[in-house]
Coordinates of C-alpha atoms and ligand atoms in Angstrom, one line a residue:
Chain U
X1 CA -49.5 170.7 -111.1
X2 CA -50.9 172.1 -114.4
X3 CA -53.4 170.4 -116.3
X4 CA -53.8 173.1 -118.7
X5 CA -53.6 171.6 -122.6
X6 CA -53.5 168.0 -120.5
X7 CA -54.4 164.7 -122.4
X8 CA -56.2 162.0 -120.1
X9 CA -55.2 158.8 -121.9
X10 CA -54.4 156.0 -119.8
X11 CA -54.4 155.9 -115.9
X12 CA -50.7 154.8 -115.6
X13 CA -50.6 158.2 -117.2
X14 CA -51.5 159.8 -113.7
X15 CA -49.2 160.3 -110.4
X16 CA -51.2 159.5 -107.0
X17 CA -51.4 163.6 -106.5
X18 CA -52.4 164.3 -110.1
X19 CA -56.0 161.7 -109.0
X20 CA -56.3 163.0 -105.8
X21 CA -56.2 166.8 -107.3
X22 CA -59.1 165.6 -110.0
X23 CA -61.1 163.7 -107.3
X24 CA -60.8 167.0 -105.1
X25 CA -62.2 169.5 -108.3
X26 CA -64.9 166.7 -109.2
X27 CA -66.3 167.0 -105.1
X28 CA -65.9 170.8 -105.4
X29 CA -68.0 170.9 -108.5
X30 CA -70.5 168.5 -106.5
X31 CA -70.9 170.9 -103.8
X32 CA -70.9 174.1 -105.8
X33 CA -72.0 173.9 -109.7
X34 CA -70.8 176.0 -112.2
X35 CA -73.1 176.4 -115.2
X36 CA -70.8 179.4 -116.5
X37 CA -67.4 177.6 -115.9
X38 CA -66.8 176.8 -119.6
X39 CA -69.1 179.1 -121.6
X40 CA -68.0 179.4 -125.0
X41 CA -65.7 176.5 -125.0
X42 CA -66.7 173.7 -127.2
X43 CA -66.3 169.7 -126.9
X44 CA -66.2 167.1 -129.9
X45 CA -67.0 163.5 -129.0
X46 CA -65.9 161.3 -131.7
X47 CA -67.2 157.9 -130.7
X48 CA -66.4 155.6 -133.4
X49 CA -67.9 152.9 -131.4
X50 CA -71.5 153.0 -130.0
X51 CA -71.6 153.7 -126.4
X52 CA -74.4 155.8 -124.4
X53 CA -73.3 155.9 -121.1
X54 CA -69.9 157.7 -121.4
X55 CA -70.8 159.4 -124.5
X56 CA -73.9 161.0 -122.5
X57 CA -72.1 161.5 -119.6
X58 CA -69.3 163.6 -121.4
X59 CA -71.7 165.5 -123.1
X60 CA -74.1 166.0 -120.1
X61 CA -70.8 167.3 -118.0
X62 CA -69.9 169.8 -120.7
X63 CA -73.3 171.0 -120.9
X64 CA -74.1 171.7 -117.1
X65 CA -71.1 173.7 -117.2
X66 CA -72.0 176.0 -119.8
X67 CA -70.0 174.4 -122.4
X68 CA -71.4 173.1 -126.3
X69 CA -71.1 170.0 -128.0
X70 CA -70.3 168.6 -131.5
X71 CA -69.6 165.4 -132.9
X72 CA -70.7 161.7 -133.9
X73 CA -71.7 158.6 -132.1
X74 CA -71.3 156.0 -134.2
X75 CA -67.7 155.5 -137.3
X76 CA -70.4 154.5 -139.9
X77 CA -72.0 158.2 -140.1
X78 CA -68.0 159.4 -139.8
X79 CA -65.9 160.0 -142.4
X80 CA -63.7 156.8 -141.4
X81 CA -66.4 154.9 -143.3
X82 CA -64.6 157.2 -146.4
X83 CA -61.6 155.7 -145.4
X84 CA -59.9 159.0 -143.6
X85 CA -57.4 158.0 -140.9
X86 CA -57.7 158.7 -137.4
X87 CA -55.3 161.1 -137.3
X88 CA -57.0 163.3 -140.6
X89 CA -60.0 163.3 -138.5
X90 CA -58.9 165.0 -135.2
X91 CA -56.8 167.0 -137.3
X92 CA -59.6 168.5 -138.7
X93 CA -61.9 168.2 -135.6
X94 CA -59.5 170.1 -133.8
X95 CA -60.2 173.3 -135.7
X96 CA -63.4 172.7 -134.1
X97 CA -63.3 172.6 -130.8
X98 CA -61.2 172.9 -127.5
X99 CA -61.1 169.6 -126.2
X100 CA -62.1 166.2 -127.4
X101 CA -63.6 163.1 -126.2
X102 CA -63.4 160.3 -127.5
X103 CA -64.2 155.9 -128.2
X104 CA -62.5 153.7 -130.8
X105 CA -62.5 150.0 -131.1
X106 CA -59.0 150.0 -131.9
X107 CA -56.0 149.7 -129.0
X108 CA -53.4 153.1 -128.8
X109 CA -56.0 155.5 -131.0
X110 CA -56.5 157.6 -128.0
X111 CA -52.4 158.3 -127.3
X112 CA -52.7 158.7 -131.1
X113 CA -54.9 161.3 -131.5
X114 CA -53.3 163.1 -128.5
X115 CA -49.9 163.0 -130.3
X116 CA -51.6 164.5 -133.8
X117 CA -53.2 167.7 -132.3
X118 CA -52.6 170.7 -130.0
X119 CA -55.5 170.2 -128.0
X120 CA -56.5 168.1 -125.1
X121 CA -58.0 164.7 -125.6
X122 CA -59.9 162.7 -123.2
X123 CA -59.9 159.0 -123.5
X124 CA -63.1 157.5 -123.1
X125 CA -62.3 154.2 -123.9
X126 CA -59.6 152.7 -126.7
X127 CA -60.7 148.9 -127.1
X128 CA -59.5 146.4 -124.2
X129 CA -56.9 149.0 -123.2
X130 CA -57.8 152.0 -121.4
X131 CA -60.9 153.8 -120.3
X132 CA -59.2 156.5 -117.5
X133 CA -62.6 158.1 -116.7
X134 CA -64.1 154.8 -115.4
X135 CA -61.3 154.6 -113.3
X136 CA -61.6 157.9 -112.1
X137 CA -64.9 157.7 -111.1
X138 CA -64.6 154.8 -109.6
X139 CA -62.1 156.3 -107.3
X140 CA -64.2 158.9 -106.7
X141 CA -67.3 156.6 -105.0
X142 CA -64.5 154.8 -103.5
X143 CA -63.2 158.3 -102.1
X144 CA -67.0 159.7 -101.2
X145 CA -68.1 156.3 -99.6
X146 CA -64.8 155.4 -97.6
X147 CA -63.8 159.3 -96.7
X148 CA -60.2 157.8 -98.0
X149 CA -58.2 155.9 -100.6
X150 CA -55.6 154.4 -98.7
X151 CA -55.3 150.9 -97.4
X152 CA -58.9 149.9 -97.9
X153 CA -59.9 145.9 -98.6
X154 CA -61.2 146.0 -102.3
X155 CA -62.9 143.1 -103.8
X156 CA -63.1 143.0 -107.4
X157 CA -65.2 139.9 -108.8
X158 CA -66.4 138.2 -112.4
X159 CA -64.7 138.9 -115.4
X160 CA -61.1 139.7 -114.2
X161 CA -59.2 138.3 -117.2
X162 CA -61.4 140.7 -119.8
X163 CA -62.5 143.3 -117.8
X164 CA -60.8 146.6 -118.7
X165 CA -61.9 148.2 -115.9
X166 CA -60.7 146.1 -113.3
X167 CA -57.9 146.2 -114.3
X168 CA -57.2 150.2 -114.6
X169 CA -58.7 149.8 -111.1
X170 CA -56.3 147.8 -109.5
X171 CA -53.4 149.4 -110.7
X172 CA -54.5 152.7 -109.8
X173 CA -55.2 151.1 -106.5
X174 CA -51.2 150.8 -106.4
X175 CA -51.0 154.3 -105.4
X176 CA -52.9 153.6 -102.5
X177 CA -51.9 150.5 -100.9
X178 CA -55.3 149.2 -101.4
X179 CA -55.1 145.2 -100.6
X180 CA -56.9 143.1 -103.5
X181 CA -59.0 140.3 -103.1
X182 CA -60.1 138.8 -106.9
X183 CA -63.0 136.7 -107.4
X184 CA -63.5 135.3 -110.5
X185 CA -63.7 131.1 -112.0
X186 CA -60.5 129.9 -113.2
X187 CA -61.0 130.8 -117.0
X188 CA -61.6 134.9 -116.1
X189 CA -59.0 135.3 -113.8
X190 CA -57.1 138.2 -113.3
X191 CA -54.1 138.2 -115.6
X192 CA -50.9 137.7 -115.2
X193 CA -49.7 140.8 -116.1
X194 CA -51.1 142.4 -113.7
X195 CA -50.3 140.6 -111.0
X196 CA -47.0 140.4 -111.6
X197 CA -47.0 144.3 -111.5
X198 CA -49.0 143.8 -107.7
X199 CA -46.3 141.6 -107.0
X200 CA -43.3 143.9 -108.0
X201 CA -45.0 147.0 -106.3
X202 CA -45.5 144.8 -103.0
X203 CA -49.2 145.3 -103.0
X204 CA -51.3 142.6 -100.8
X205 CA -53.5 140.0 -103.4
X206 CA -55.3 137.1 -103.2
X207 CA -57.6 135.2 -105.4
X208 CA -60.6 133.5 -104.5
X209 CA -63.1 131.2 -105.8
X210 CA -66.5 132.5 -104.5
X211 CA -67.7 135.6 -103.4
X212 CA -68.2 134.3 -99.7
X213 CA -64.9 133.8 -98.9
X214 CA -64.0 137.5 -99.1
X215 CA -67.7 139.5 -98.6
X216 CA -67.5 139.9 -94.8
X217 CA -63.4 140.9 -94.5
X218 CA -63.9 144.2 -97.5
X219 CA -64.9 147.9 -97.6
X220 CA -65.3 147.9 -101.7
X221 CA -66.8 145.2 -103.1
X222 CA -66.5 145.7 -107.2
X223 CA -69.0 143.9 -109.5
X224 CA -68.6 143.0 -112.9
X225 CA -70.9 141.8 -116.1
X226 CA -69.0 138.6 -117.4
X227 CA -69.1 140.2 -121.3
X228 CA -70.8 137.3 -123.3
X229 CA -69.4 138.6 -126.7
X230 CA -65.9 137.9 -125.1
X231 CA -66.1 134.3 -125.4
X232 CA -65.1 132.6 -128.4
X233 CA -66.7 129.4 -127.6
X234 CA -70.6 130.1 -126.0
X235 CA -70.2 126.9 -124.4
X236 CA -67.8 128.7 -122.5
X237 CA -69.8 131.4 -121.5
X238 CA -72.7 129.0 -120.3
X239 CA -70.4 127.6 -118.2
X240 CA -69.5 131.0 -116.4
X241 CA -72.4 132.9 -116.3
X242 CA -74.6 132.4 -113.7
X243 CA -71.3 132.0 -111.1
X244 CA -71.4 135.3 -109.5
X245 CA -75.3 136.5 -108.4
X246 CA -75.3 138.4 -105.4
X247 CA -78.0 138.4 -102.9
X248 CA -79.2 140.4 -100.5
X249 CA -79.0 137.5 -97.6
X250 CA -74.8 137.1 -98.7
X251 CA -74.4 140.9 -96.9
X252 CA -76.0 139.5 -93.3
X253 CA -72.4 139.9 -91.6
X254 CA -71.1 142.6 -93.8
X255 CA -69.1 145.3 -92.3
X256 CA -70.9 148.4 -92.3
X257 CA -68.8 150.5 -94.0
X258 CA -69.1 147.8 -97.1
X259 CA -70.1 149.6 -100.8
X260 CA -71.0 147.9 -103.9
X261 CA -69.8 149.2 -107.4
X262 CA -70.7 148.2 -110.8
X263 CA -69.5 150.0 -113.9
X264 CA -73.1 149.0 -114.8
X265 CA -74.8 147.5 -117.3
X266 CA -75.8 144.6 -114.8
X267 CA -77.4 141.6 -116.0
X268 CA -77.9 139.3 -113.6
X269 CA -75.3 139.3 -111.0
X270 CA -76.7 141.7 -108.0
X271 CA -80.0 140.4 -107.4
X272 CA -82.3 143.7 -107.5
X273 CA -83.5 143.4 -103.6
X274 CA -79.8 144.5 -103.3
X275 CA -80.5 147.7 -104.7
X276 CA -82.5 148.8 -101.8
X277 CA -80.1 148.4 -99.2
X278 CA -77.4 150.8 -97.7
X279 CA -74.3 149.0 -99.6
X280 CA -75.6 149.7 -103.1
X281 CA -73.8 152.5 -104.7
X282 CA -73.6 152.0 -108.2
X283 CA -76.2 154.2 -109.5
X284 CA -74.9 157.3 -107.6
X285 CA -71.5 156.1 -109.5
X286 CA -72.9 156.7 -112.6
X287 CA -74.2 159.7 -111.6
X288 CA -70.5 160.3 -110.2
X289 CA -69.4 160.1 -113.1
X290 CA -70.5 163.3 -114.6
X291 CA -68.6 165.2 -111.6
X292 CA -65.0 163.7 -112.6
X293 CA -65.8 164.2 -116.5
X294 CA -66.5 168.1 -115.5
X295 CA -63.6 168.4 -113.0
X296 CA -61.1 167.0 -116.0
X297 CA -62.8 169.3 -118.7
X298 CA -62.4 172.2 -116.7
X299 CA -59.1 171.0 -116.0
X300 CA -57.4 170.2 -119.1
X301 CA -59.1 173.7 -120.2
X302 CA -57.3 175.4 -118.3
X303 CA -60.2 176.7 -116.5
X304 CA -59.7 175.6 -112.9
X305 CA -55.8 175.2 -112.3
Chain N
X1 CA -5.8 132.0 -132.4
X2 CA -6.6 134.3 -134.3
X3 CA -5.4 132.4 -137.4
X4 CA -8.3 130.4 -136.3
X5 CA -11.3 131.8 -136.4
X6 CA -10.1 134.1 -139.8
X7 CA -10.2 130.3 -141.2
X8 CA -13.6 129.1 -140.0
X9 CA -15.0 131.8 -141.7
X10 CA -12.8 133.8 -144.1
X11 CA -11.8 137.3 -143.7
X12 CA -13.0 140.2 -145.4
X13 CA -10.7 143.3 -146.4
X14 CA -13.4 146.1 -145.7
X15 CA -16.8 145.8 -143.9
X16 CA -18.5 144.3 -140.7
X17 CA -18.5 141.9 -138.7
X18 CA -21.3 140.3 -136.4
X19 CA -20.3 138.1 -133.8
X20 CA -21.5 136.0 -131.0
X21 CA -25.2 136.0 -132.2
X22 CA -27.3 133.4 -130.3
X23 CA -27.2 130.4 -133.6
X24 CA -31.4 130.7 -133.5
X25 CA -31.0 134.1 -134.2
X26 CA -28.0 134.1 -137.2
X27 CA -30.6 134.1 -140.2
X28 CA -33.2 136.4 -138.9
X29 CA -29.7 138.9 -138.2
X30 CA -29.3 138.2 -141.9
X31 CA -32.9 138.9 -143.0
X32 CA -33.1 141.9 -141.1
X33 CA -30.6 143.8 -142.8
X34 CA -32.2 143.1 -145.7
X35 CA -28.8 143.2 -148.1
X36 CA -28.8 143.4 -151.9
X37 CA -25.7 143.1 -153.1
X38 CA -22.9 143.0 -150.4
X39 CA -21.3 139.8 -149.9
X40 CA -21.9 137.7 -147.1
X41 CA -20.0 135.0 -145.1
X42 CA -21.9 133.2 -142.5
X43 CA -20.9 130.7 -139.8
X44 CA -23.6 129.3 -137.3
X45 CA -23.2 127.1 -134.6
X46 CA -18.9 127.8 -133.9
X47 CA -17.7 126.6 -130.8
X48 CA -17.4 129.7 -128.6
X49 CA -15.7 130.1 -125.2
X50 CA -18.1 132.8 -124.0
X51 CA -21.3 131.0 -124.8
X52 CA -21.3 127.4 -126.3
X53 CA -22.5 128.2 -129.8
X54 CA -22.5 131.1 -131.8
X55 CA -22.9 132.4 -135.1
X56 CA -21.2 134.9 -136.7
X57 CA -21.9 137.0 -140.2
X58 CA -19.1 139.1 -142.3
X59 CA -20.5 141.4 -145.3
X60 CA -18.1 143.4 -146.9
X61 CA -18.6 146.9 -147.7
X62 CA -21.2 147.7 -145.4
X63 CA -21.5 150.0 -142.5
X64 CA -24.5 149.4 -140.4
X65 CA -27.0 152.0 -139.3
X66 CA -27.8 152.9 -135.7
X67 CA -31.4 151.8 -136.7
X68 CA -29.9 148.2 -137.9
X69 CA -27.9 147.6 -134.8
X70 CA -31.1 148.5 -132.4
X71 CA -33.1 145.8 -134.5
X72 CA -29.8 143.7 -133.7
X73 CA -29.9 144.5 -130.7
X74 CA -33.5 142.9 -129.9
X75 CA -32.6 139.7 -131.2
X76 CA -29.1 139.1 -129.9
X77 CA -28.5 141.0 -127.2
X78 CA -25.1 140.0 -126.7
X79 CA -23.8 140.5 -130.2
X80 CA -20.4 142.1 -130.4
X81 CA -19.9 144.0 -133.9
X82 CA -16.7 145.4 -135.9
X83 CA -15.9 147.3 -138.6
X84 CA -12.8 146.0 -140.4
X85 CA -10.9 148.4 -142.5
X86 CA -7.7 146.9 -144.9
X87 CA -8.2 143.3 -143.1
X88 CA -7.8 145.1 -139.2
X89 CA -10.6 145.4 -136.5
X90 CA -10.9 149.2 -136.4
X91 CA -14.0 149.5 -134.2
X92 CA -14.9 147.0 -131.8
X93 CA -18.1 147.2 -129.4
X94 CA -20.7 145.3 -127.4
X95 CA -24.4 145.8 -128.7
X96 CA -26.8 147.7 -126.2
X97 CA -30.1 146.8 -126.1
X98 CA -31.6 150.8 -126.1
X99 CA -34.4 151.8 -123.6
X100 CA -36.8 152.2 -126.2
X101 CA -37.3 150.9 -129.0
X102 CA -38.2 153.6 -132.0
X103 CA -40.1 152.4 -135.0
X104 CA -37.9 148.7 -134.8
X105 CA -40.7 146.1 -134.2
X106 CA -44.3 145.9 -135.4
X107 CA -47.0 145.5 -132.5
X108 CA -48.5 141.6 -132.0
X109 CA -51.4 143.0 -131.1
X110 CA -53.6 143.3 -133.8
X111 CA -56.2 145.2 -132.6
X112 CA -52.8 148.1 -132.0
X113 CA -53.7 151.6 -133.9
X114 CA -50.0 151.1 -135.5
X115 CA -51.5 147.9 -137.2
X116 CA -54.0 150.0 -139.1
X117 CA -52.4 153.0 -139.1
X118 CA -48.3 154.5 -140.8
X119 CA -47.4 155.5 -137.4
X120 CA -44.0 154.6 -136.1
X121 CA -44.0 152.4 -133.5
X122 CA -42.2 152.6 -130.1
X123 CA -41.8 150.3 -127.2
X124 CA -40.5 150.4 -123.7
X125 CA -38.3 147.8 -122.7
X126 CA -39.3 146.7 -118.8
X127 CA -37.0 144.3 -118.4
X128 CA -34.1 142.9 -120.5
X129 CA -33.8 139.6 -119.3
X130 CA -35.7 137.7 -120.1
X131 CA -37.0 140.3 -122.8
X132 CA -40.5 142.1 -122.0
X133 CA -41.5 145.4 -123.5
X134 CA -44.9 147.6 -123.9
X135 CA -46.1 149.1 -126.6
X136 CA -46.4 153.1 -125.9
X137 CA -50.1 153.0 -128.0
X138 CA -52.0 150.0 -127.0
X139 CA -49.7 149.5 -123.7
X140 CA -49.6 145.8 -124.3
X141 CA -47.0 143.9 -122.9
X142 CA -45.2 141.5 -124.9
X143 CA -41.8 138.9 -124.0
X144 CA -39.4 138.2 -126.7
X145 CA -41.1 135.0 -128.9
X146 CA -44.0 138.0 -129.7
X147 CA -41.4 140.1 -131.0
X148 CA -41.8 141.1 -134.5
X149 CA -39.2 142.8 -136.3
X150 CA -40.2 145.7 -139.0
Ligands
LIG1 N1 -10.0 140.9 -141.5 C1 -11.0 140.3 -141.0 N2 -12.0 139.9 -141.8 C2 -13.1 139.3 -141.2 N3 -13.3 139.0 -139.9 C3 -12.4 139.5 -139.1 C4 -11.2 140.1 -139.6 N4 -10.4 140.4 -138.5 C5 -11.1 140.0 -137.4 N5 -12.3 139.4 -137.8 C6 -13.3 138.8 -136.9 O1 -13.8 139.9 -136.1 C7 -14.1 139.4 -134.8 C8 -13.4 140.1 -133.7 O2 -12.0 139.9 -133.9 P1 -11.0 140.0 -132.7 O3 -9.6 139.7 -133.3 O4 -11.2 141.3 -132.0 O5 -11.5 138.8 -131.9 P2 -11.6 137.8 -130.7 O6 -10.4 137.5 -130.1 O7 -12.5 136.7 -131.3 O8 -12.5 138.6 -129.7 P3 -13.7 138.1 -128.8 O9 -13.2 137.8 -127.5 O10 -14.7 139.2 -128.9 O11 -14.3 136.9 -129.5 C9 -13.8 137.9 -134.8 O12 -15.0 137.2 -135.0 C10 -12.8 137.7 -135.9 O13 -13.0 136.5 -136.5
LIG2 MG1 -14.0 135.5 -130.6
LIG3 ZN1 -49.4 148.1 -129.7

C-alpha cells in the first residue's frame, strides 16, 4: 500500500485498509512529532472559496512538520478572476510546489486538478460533493474515543439532506459495519441516495424524528449546523432551526462510552453547559484534524510509506 | 415477412438501419446523429412482436461511429442496428449499453466542473435497468430522464 504521488479526492476513493493505514500515521504523528519530516517540501493551498478552518489546518499541519506554504485564500485575489481555468492554474502551481490543497465552489474540480498535474492533490472540499479530510478526521475521534471503528451505534442528526459531511461519513462508515441512526425533520432528511447504497451494502439504518429516541442506545452521537444559506425559502429555515438543541440534562442516561462530534461551526444546537462534560469531543476534533492532514501530506509525499 | 416490413418503411440500397428504438426515443435517435445530408426514412410507432411499438430509422450512405452507437445506446438500449450493403443485411447486432460512458452525455448538475470547464465528460453506469449513472467529477448520481446527451 503506497501512497507515494497519491491524490486524496473523494472518500469512496479509499479501501477500509487504505483509512485505517492513515488513521494509524495520524496517531503515530500524535504520539511522536516530526518537525523535520517534510523540510524542504512545499504546499500550495488554492482556496478559491473562503474557508479558515481547513485552510488553517492544512497549512498549520505542513508547518509543524517542517514543511512551507504558498498560495491564496480567496478566487477574487486569483487569477480565475482573469478568467484562467482551473486546470491553467494548477498547471502552473504545480511548478511550485509538491503537493496541493485545495477548496472550489464548483462539484468535480478536485478529481480535475488531480487528472491535470503530476503531483498529489488533496481535496479539501469541492462544493456539496466531497471534503475527504473531514471524513478522515472524523474517523479518527471516532477511532481515538471508541478504541475501534467497527460495529459502533452512530447517530448523525440535523441537516442530513445538505450536509456533505454526513454524508462522506456514513458511507465510509460502510467499511465498518457501523449501524446508523439519522435524526433530522422530514425536509433535511438523509437522501435517498444514500440510503439506497446502506440498503444495498446491508448496513443497519433507521431514521428518527427527535434526538431522544436514539441518545441513550449510541457510542457516536454526530451534530450538525442546519446551513441557513441552504434554504431557498427562509420561511423554511425558520421552521427548522431551532429543532435540534442539545442539553446537558438529554445525556442523564447516556452510556458512558457516548462522544459528541461536530464538524463545528455550532450555532445553537449543543447548549454550551455541554461543553463541560466528558461526552464533548468536538474541539479535540478540530484539533484532530491537523494530525490526519500531516499523516496524508507525509503520505502522499512519499515521506512515510 | 420480410416483404413486409421493406414496405412500411422502404428499403435503402447502401447504409444503416436502426431498429427496435423505444417510439419516445425515435427523434432524439435522429437528432443525435446530427445528419446533414444523408437521406432518412423514419417509421415510429410499427407494430413489433418483441416489444409493442417501435420505431425504426434507415439513412443511406452512412456508417455510424462507435461514439454514435454509445450515445444510441443510452437512449434505446435495446436497439438492434445493420448495415445494408447492395439491398442485403451485411452486419447485424444488438446495441450494448458500455460500462462507461466517455464524453457522451453532459452532466445535470450545474454546479459539475465539466459545466464550466472543455473537459470530456465520463460516467459510470450503476445499474442498467432502470438507468442510473455517476458522474466521475462531481460523483452525482443521475437516472435516465436527467440524462443529457452531448
Ligand atoms: N435493403 C434494406 N433496406 C432497408 N432496410 C432493410 C433492408 N433489408 C433489411 N432491412 C431492415 O433491417 C432490419 C433487419 O432486417 P432482418 O431481415 O434481419 O430482420 P427481422 O426479421 O426484422 O429481424 P428482427 O427479428 O431483428 O426484427 C429490419 O428492420 C428490416 O426492415
Ligand atoms: Mg423485425
Ligand atoms: Zn458531474
Amino acid at each position: 500500500m503506497d501512497f507515494k504521488g497519491k491524490s486524496i479526492i473523494s472518500i469512496r476513493d479509499l479501501s477500509r485498509k487504505q483509512i485505517l493505514r492513515i488513521l494509524e500515521v495520524a496517531g503515530a504523528l500524535e504520539q511522536n512529532p516530526k518537525p523535520e519530516l517534510l523540510k524542504g517540501r512545499v504546499m500550495a493551498t488554492l482556496f478559491f472559496e473562503p474557508s479558515t478552518r481547513t485552510r488553517l489546518s492544512f497549512e498549520s499541519a505542513m508547518e509543524r512538520l517542517g514543511g512551507k506554504v504558498i498560495g491564496f485564500a480567496d478566487a477574487n485575489i486569483s487569477s480565475t478572476r482573469k478568467g484562467e481555468s482551473l486546470r491553467d492554474t494548477v498547471k502552473t502551481v504545480e511548478n511550485y510546489s509538491d503537493v496541493i490543497a485545495m477548496r472550489h465552489p464548483l462539484e468535480g474540480t478536485a478529481r480535475l486538478a488531480s487528472e491535470s498535474v503530476s503531483i498529489p492533490v488533496l481535496n479539501g472540499g469541492d462544493g456539496a460533493n466531497q471534503h475527504p479530510t473531514q471524513t478522515l478526521l472524523d474517523l479518527y475521534t471516532i477511532m481515538k474515543t471508541q478504541g475501534k471503528l467497527d460495529r459502533l451505534k452512530v447517530a448523525m442528526v440535523g441537516d442530513l439532506k445538505y450536509g456533505r459531511t454526513v454524508h462522506s461519513l456514513a458511507i465510509a462508515l460502510t467499511l465498518f459495519g457501523c449501524q446508523m441512526y439519522f435524526v433530522a425533520p422530514d425536509s433535511l432528511k438523509m437522501p435517498p441516495y444514500i440510503t439506497e447504497e446502506l440498503k444495498e451494502k446491508g448496513i443497519r439504518y433507521s431514521e428518527h424524528g427527535e434526538i431522544e429516541e436514539v441518545i441513550d442506545k449510541v457510542n457516536i452521537l454526530y451534530m450538525t449546523r442546519i446551513q441557513k444559506e441552504r434554504f431557498p425559502d427562509p420561511s423554511e429555515y425558520e421552521k427548522v432551526k431551532n429543532v435540534y438543541v442539545l442539553k446537558k440534562d438529554m445525556l442523564t442516561n447516556a452510556k458512558g462510552n457516548l462522544r459528541i462530534l461536530h464538524p463545528l461551526p455550532r450555532v445553537n444546537e449543543i447548549a454550551t453547559e455541554v461543553d463541560n462534560t466528558p461526552y464533548a469531543v468536538y474541539f479535540e476534533q478540530a484539533r484532530n484534524g491537523i494530525f490526519v492532514r500531516q499523516a496524508l501530506l507525509a503520505l502522499v509525499l512519499g515521506a512515510v510509506k | 415477412m420480410a416483404q413486409d416490413k421493406v414496405q412500411r418503411v422502404s428499403a435503402i440500397k447502401n447504409g444503416t438501419v436502426i431498429d427496435h428504438i423505444p417510439p419516445e426515443a425515435t427523434f432524439k435517435v435522429l437528432q443525435i446523429l446530427n445528419l446533414t445530408n444523408e437521406s432518412i426514412t423514419v417509421g415510429n410507432n410499427l407494430s413489433s412482436k418483441k416489444m409493442g411499438l417501435k420505431g425504426l430509422v434507415k439513412i443511406s450512405n452512412k456508417i455510424l461511429t462507435k461514439e454514435e452507437l454509445n450515445k444510441i445506446a443510452v437512449i434505446a438500449p435495446h436497439a438492434s442496428v445493420c448495415a445494408i450493403k447492395d439491398y442485403k443485411v451485411k452486419n447485424k447486432f444488438q446495441l450494448k449499453l458500455p460500462e462507461i460512458l466517455e464524453n457522451i452525455i453532459t452532466c445535470f448538475n450545474p454546479k459539475c466542473i465539466t459545466r464550466k470547464e472543455e473537459v470530456p465528460t465520463k460516467f459510470y453506469v450503476m445499474k442498467k435497468r432502470p438507468l442510473k449513472i455517476r458522474c466521475h467529477y462531481c460523483e452525482r448520481i443521475f437516472k435516465k430522464s436527467e440524462i443529457l446527451i452531448k
